[in-house]
Structure formats: C-alpha cells, structure tokens
Short mmCIF file of C-alpha atoms in Angstrom, two decimals:
data_model
loop_
_atom_site.label_atom_id
_atom_site.label_comp_id
_atom_site.label_asym_id
_atom_site.label_seq_id
_atom_site.Cartn_x
_atom_site.Cartn_y
_atom_site.Cartn_z
CA UNK A 1 128.92 162.71 -100.48
CA UNK A 2 131.07 159.79 -99.43
CA UNK A 3 129.59 159.95 -95.96
CA UNK A 4 126.07 159.81 -97.42
CA UNK A 5 126.96 156.72 -99.47
CA UNK A 6 128.26 154.94 -96.40
CA UNK A 7 125.14 155.73 -94.48
CA UNK A 8 122.89 154.49 -97.30
CA UNK A 9 124.62 151.08 -97.45
CA UNK A 10 122.50 148.40 -95.69
CA UNK A 11 123.96 146.92 -92.52
CA UNK A 12 124.95 143.26 -92.70
CA UNK A 13 122.89 141.24 -90.25
CA UNK A 14 124.37 138.17 -88.52
CA UNK A 15 122.53 135.05 -87.49
CA UNK A 16 120.06 135.36 -84.69
CA UNK A 17 120.43 133.26 -81.52
CA UNK A 18 117.60 131.05 -82.58
CA UNK A 19 119.22 130.36 -85.95
CA UNK A 20 122.55 129.65 -84.28
CA UNK A 21 120.89 127.14 -81.93
CA UNK A 22 119.16 125.55 -84.92
CA UNK A 23 122.44 125.16 -86.81
CA UNK A 24 124.14 123.80 -83.72
CA UNK A 25 121.38 121.26 -83.14
CA UNK A 26 121.40 120.28 -86.85
CA UNK A 27 125.18 119.73 -86.72
CA UNK A 28 124.80 117.53 -83.68
CA UNK A 29 122.16 115.40 -85.41
CA UNK A 30 124.43 115.02 -88.47
CA UNK A 31 127.37 114.06 -86.26
CA UNK A 32 125.25 111.47 -84.39
CA UNK A 33 123.75 109.91 -87.52
CA UNK A 34 127.21 109.82 -89.08
CA UNK A 35 128.69 108.00 -86.10
CA UNK A 36 125.82 105.47 -86.14
CA UNK A 37 126.26 104.83 -89.82
CA UNK A 38 130.06 104.48 -89.47
CA UNK A 39 129.54 101.96 -86.65
CA UNK A 40 126.93 100.00 -88.66
CA UNK A 41 129.14 99.84 -91.74
CA UNK A 42 132.40 98.99 -89.98
CA UNK A 43 130.99 96.27 -87.66
CA UNK A 44 131.23 92.64 -88.68
CA UNK A 45 127.61 91.60 -88.13
CA UNK A 46 128.18 88.08 -89.30
CA UNK A 47 130.74 87.30 -86.58
CA UNK A 48 128.69 89.11 -83.99
CA UNK A 49 125.65 86.97 -84.89
CA UNK A 50 127.64 83.77 -84.71
CA UNK A 51 129.12 84.65 -81.29
CA UNK A 52 126.15 86.35 -79.58
CA UNK A 53 122.91 85.36 -81.40
CA UNK A 54 122.67 81.61 -81.68
CA UNK A 55 118.97 80.83 -81.41
CA UNK A 56 119.52 77.14 -80.61
CA UNK A 57 121.73 77.93 -77.64
CA UNK A 58 119.34 80.61 -76.41
CA UNK A 59 116.38 78.28 -76.68
CA UNK A 60 118.04 75.67 -74.50
CA UNK A 61 118.41 78.22 -71.68
CA UNK A 62 114.69 78.35 -71.10
CA UNK A 63 112.96 77.96 -68.71
CA UNK A 64 115.94 77.66 -66.30
CA UNK A 65 117.21 81.14 -67.05
CA UNK A 66 113.91 82.47 -65.67
CA UNK A 67 112.87 79.90 -63.08
CA UNK A 68 116.32 79.51 -61.65
CA UNK A 69 118.82 82.34 -62.52
CA UNK A 70 116.35 85.25 -62.63
CA UNK A 71 114.48 83.96 -59.58
CA UNK A 72 117.68 83.77 -57.55
CA UNK A 73 118.78 87.20 -58.70
CA UNK A 74 115.43 88.72 -57.63
CA UNK A 75 115.57 86.92 -54.23
CA UNK A 76 119.15 88.02 -53.60
CA UNK A 77 118.24 91.59 -54.45
CA UNK A 78 115.12 91.71 -52.31
CA UNK A 79 116.80 90.17 -49.32
CA UNK A 80 119.67 92.65 -49.53
CA UNK A 81 117.31 95.54 -50.07
CA UNK A 82 115.14 94.73 -47.04
CA UNK A 83 118.16 94.22 -44.76
CA UNK A 84 119.81 97.40 -46.08
CA UNK A 85 116.58 99.41 -45.63
CA UNK A 86 116.16 98.36 -42.00
CA UNK A 87 119.85 98.89 -41.15
CA UNK A 88 119.87 102.12 -43.13
CA UNK A 89 116.89 103.44 -41.14
CA UNK A 90 118.73 102.67 -37.86
CA UNK A 91 121.98 104.35 -39.10
CA UNK A 92 120.01 107.43 -40.30
CA UNK A 93 118.36 107.84 -36.90
CA UNK A 94 121.70 107.41 -35.20
CA UNK A 95 123.12 110.06 -37.56
CA UNK A 96 120.40 112.50 -36.40
CA UNK A 97 120.70 111.55 -32.74
CA UNK A 98 121.66 114.06 -30.08
CA UNK A 99 123.87 111.44 -28.51
CA UNK A 100 127.46 111.97 -29.75
CA UNK A 101 128.67 108.36 -29.89
CA UNK A 102 125.70 107.37 -32.02
CA UNK A 103 126.42 110.17 -34.51
CA UNK A 104 130.11 109.29 -34.66
CA UNK A 105 129.43 105.56 -35.15
CA UNK A 106 126.96 106.34 -37.96
CA UNK A 107 129.29 108.70 -39.63
CA UNK A 108 132.22 106.28 -39.57
CA UNK A 109 129.97 103.42 -40.88
CA UNK A 110 128.70 105.50 -43.78
CA UNK A 111 132.15 106.70 -44.78
CA UNK A 112 133.64 103.19 -44.67
CA UNK A 113 130.94 101.31 -46.50
CA UNK A 114 130.37 104.00 -49.12
CA UNK A 115 134.11 104.10 -49.80
CA UNK A 116 134.71 100.33 -50.13
CA UNK A 117 133.87 98.46 -53.36
CA UNK A 118 131.00 95.99 -52.99
CA UNK A 119 133.37 93.26 -54.19
CA UNK A 120 135.57 93.66 -51.09
CA UNK A 121 132.52 93.41 -48.87
CA UNK A 122 131.53 90.10 -50.50
CA UNK A 123 135.04 88.72 -50.10
CA UNK A 124 135.08 89.85 -46.47
CA UNK A 125 131.78 88.08 -45.76
CA UNK A 126 132.89 84.94 -47.59
CA UNK A 127 136.40 84.68 -46.23
CA UNK A 128 137.08 86.89 -43.22
CA UNK A 129 133.95 86.15 -41.21
CA UNK A 130 134.47 82.32 -41.23
CA UNK A 131 138.09 82.84 -40.22
CA UNK A 132 137.20 85.33 -37.41
CA UNK A 133 134.36 83.16 -36.06
CA UNK A 134 135.17 79.49 -36.68
CA UNK A 135 132.17 77.24 -36.81
CA UNK A 136 129.74 80.13 -37.09
CA UNK A 137 127.25 79.96 -39.90
CA UNK A 138 125.34 83.00 -41.14
CA UNK A 139 121.62 82.12 -41.03
CA UNK A 140 120.04 81.49 -44.41
CA UNK A 141 123.09 80.04 -46.07
CA UNK A 142 124.02 81.79 -49.34
CA UNK A 143 120.87 83.92 -49.23
CA UNK A 144 121.80 85.15 -45.78
CA UNK A 145 125.39 85.90 -46.85
CA UNK A 146 124.19 87.84 -49.93
CA UNK A 147 121.59 89.72 -47.84
CA UNK A 148 124.32 90.69 -45.35
CA UNK A 149 126.82 91.74 -47.97
CA UNK A 150 124.41 93.71 -50.12
CA UNK A 151 122.64 95.13 -47.09
CA UNK A 152 125.83 96.46 -45.54
CA UNK A 153 126.68 98.31 -48.68
CA UNK A 154 123.12 99.52 -49.40
CA UNK A 155 122.57 100.68 -45.81
CA UNK A 156 125.35 103.28 -46.05
CA UNK A 157 123.66 104.91 -49.07
CA UNK A 158 120.09 104.45 -47.81
CA UNK A 159 121.01 106.00 -44.46
CA UNK A 160 122.08 109.25 -46.16
CA UNK A 161 119.01 109.18 -48.36
CA UNK A 162 116.68 108.60 -45.41
CA UNK A 163 118.45 111.28 -43.27
CA UNK A 164 117.99 113.79 -46.14
CA UNK A 165 114.35 112.82 -46.43
CA UNK A 166 113.75 113.30 -42.68
CA UNK A 167 115.40 116.69 -42.69
CA UNK A 168 113.29 117.70 -45.73
CA UNK A 169 110.05 117.27 -43.70
CA UNK A 170 109.09 120.70 -42.28
CA UNK A 171 110.02 121.04 -38.61
CA UNK A 172 106.44 122.20 -37.97
CA UNK A 173 105.29 118.61 -38.40
CA UNK A 174 107.27 117.45 -35.37
CA UNK A 175 106.21 120.53 -33.34
CA UNK A 176 102.53 119.89 -34.17
CA UNK A 177 102.85 116.26 -33.17
CA UNK A 178 104.54 117.20 -29.89
CA UNK A 179 101.78 119.69 -29.13
CA UNK A 180 99.23 116.87 -29.52
CA UNK A 181 101.00 114.85 -26.87
CA UNK A 182 103.18 112.64 -29.03
CA UNK A 183 106.55 111.56 -27.66
CA UNK A 184 109.60 112.42 -29.86
CA UNK A 185 110.04 108.74 -30.80
CA UNK A 186 106.36 108.27 -31.66
CA UNK A 187 106.16 111.55 -33.57
CA UNK A 188 109.22 110.49 -35.61
CA UNK A 189 107.79 107.05 -36.48
CA UNK A 190 104.19 108.06 -36.97
CA UNK A 191 104.44 111.51 -38.51
CA UNK A 192 107.89 112.38 -39.85
CA UNK A 193 109.16 109.03 -41.24
CA UNK A 194 106.06 108.30 -43.43
CA UNK A 195 106.34 111.77 -44.99
CA UNK A 196 110.04 111.31 -45.51
CA UNK A 197 109.56 108.06 -47.38
CA UNK A 198 107.19 109.70 -49.82
CA UNK A 199 110.06 112.08 -50.61
CA UNK A 200 112.81 109.44 -50.88
CA UNK A 201 110.86 106.78 -52.69
CA UNK A 202 112.47 107.47 -56.13
CA UNK A 203 116.08 107.33 -54.93
CA UNK A 204 115.30 104.22 -52.96
CA UNK A 205 113.99 102.57 -56.11
CA UNK A 206 117.21 103.58 -57.84
CA UNK A 207 119.07 101.81 -55.07
CA UNK A 208 117.03 98.73 -55.76
CA UNK A 209 118.15 98.80 -59.36
CA UNK A 210 121.81 99.10 -58.34
CA UNK A 211 121.50 96.15 -55.92
CA UNK A 212 119.91 94.12 -58.71
CA UNK A 213 123.06 94.49 -60.66
CA UNK A 214 125.42 94.12 -57.70
CA UNK A 215 123.85 90.74 -56.95
CA UNK A 216 126.15 89.36 -59.67
CA UNK A 217 128.97 89.48 -57.08
CA UNK A 218 127.45 86.50 -55.33
CA UNK A 219 129.86 84.22 -57.28
CA UNK A 220 132.65 85.29 -54.89
CA UNK A 221 130.80 83.59 -52.06
CA UNK A 222 130.84 80.20 -53.83
CA UNK A 223 127.42 79.00 -54.97
CA UNK A 224 125.95 75.65 -56.00
CA UNK A 225 124.35 75.05 -59.39
CA UNK A 226 120.90 75.68 -57.81
CA UNK A 227 122.05 79.01 -56.29
CA UNK A 228 123.43 80.64 -59.46
CA UNK A 229 122.15 84.05 -60.40
CA UNK A 230 121.96 85.49 -63.94
CA UNK A 231 125.62 86.46 -64.47
CA UNK A 232 127.04 83.18 -63.11
CA UNK A 233 124.45 81.17 -65.01
CA UNK A 234 125.30 82.98 -68.24
CA UNK A 235 129.04 82.64 -67.75
CA UNK A 236 128.84 78.91 -67.01
CA UNK A 237 126.81 78.22 -70.13
CA UNK A 238 129.05 80.42 -72.24
CA UNK A 239 132.02 78.32 -71.13
CA UNK A 240 130.24 75.08 -71.86
CA UNK A 241 129.03 76.14 -75.33
CA UNK A 242 132.14 78.23 -76.25
CA UNK A 243 129.66 80.89 -77.31
CA UNK A 244 128.63 84.24 -75.85
CA UNK A 245 124.89 83.93 -76.53
CA UNK A 246 124.13 83.02 -72.87
CA UNK A 247 125.80 86.22 -71.80
CA UNK A 248 123.49 88.17 -74.11
CA UNK A 249 120.40 86.38 -72.85
CA UNK A 250 121.40 87.05 -69.26
CA UNK A 251 121.84 90.74 -70.07
CA UNK A 252 118.37 90.89 -71.62
CA UNK A 253 116.94 89.32 -68.49
CA UNK A 254 118.58 92.10 -66.42
CA UNK A 255 116.91 94.65 -68.71
CA UNK A 256 113.60 92.86 -68.31
CA UNK A 257 113.62 94.06 -64.69
CA UNK A 258 115.72 97.25 -64.72
CA UNK A 259 113.93 99.03 -67.58
CA UNK A 260 110.44 98.80 -65.90
CA UNK A 261 111.97 99.91 -62.61
CA UNK A 262 113.57 102.87 -64.35
CA UNK A 263 110.19 103.83 -65.79
CA UNK A 264 108.63 103.59 -62.38
CA UNK A 265 111.33 105.90 -60.94
CA UNK A 266 110.78 108.49 -63.66
CA UNK A 267 107.03 108.44 -63.05
CA UNK A 268 107.44 108.89 -59.31
CA UNK A 269 109.88 111.76 -59.86
CA UNK A 270 107.45 113.42 -62.25
CA UNK A 271 104.63 113.09 -59.78
CA UNK A 272 106.85 114.52 -57.00
CA UNK A 273 107.73 117.52 -59.13
CA UNK A 274 104.04 118.10 -59.93
CA UNK A 275 103.20 117.97 -56.26
CA UNK A 276 105.82 120.62 -55.48
CA UNK A 277 104.39 122.93 -58.18
#
C-alpha cells in the first residue's frame, strides 16, 4: 500500500531550459537597469554640466573646430592610410614571395611594427630621423611626417590583412589566368588582388577608423596652430578656458566620423556574409 501511494504522488517538475534562459535574461536586464539608475543618481550632474557642457565655450569653437581641426585630422588620416595601403600591399606580396630574403624582411617588418606602440613611431620620426640624417626634410612637412608615421604602423597590419585576403582567393583563379596566357605578376594584379580586396574591405575600413584616432599623436611631432588636429585643438582651448567643454566637442567630432564608418563596416560585413550563403 505504501508503494502504491508513492507511485501515485505527482513528480515535481523543474524549470525548463527556456524558462531558465528567460529568468537569466531578466536578471541581467534588472542588473543593467539597476547599474544605470545607480550611476544616474550618484553622479553630480551640475558639476559635470559646468565642466563639460558650457554652450558659450562650445559655440566659440565653430567653425574652426570643423574647418581647421577636423579637416587636418581627416587629411592626416587619409595620407597615412594611402601610404600604409601601398606599403602594406608591397609587404604582403613580399610575404608571399618565393624569394627567401623577401619573406624574411616582410616577417621582421610586420613583427616589429605591430609590436611597437604608435607613440614610439611618432617620436622616432620626429626625433631620431633628423638626428640620423641632418639637414634632411621629409617631403610634405608635418603632413608628410604624419603620413610616414601612421603609414609605417598601418602597413604592418594591412600587410597581414591583404595576405590573408589573397590566400582566401581560390587557387583555381590563378590557374585559370595562367591558362589564358597571363604572367604570374599580371594574374596577381588583374585577377587575384581585385578579388582579395572585395574580401578584405571591411577590415581595411576598420583600420581607417583606428588611424583616425591615432592621428591624435601628431602633437609629438610639434605642430603649428594651423596644423592642429582635433585632440590638440581641444586640449589647447581647454587650457585657455580652464574648462573641459572643448574636449567634449572634439570627442563628438570624432564620433561624427567614426560612427558612420562603423555603420559602413557592418553593412559590408553583412553583405559579405549574404554572398557566402
């Protein structure tokens, strides 16, 4: 009789996996909202407004913050990106070369310039080069120095990206081009490289965003008032006004460029995934 009573008792059911996931997600939402509320309540918004959101100071920054600082930042970034892309392409082809010294040189270059902070490269260009080659001027003045410094750093990363893109192109493409009478060099330039660039366009755009932010290191080269980029421009005005509003405005100008570029990268990645499917 006792055995029958035990068998008739209903079995206790635990939570299903779906219910557990729902509870876990709900707990995370509550934790996040609680953290946001705690931050909002504990922050001294009055002091933050006085230090970072003075409209009169922000208004005086225009239009120079756009026509001077942002313009210089964009020019520095583009010059470094173009130089880095060209050099990175050369390094990538050397990395894939059948000639041993080319591969060794490319490998050493990539390891060194990926391992060194960009700040040290800027200091090297601004200090070591004039000492090593007295009387020698880098063409383009400050723009040339920035292009060289940013390009040397970017080329190391771009070279690996380009190499991976070239190796991702099916080998049959090269074989087909050779069967049509193309030389190896012409097949690489005309057939393989264009296909590789369609693959690596998103990571190259990400590199452009990183260079846009790294352009703030130009101050270590010593710049004139007309050559200041966003960070230097914001810091100078913050010192003059004893207020951090210029820093905030400079940061918003960075976002004005980086957010659209980030959106473009996500769109390109989504299209690439659709093409694969």
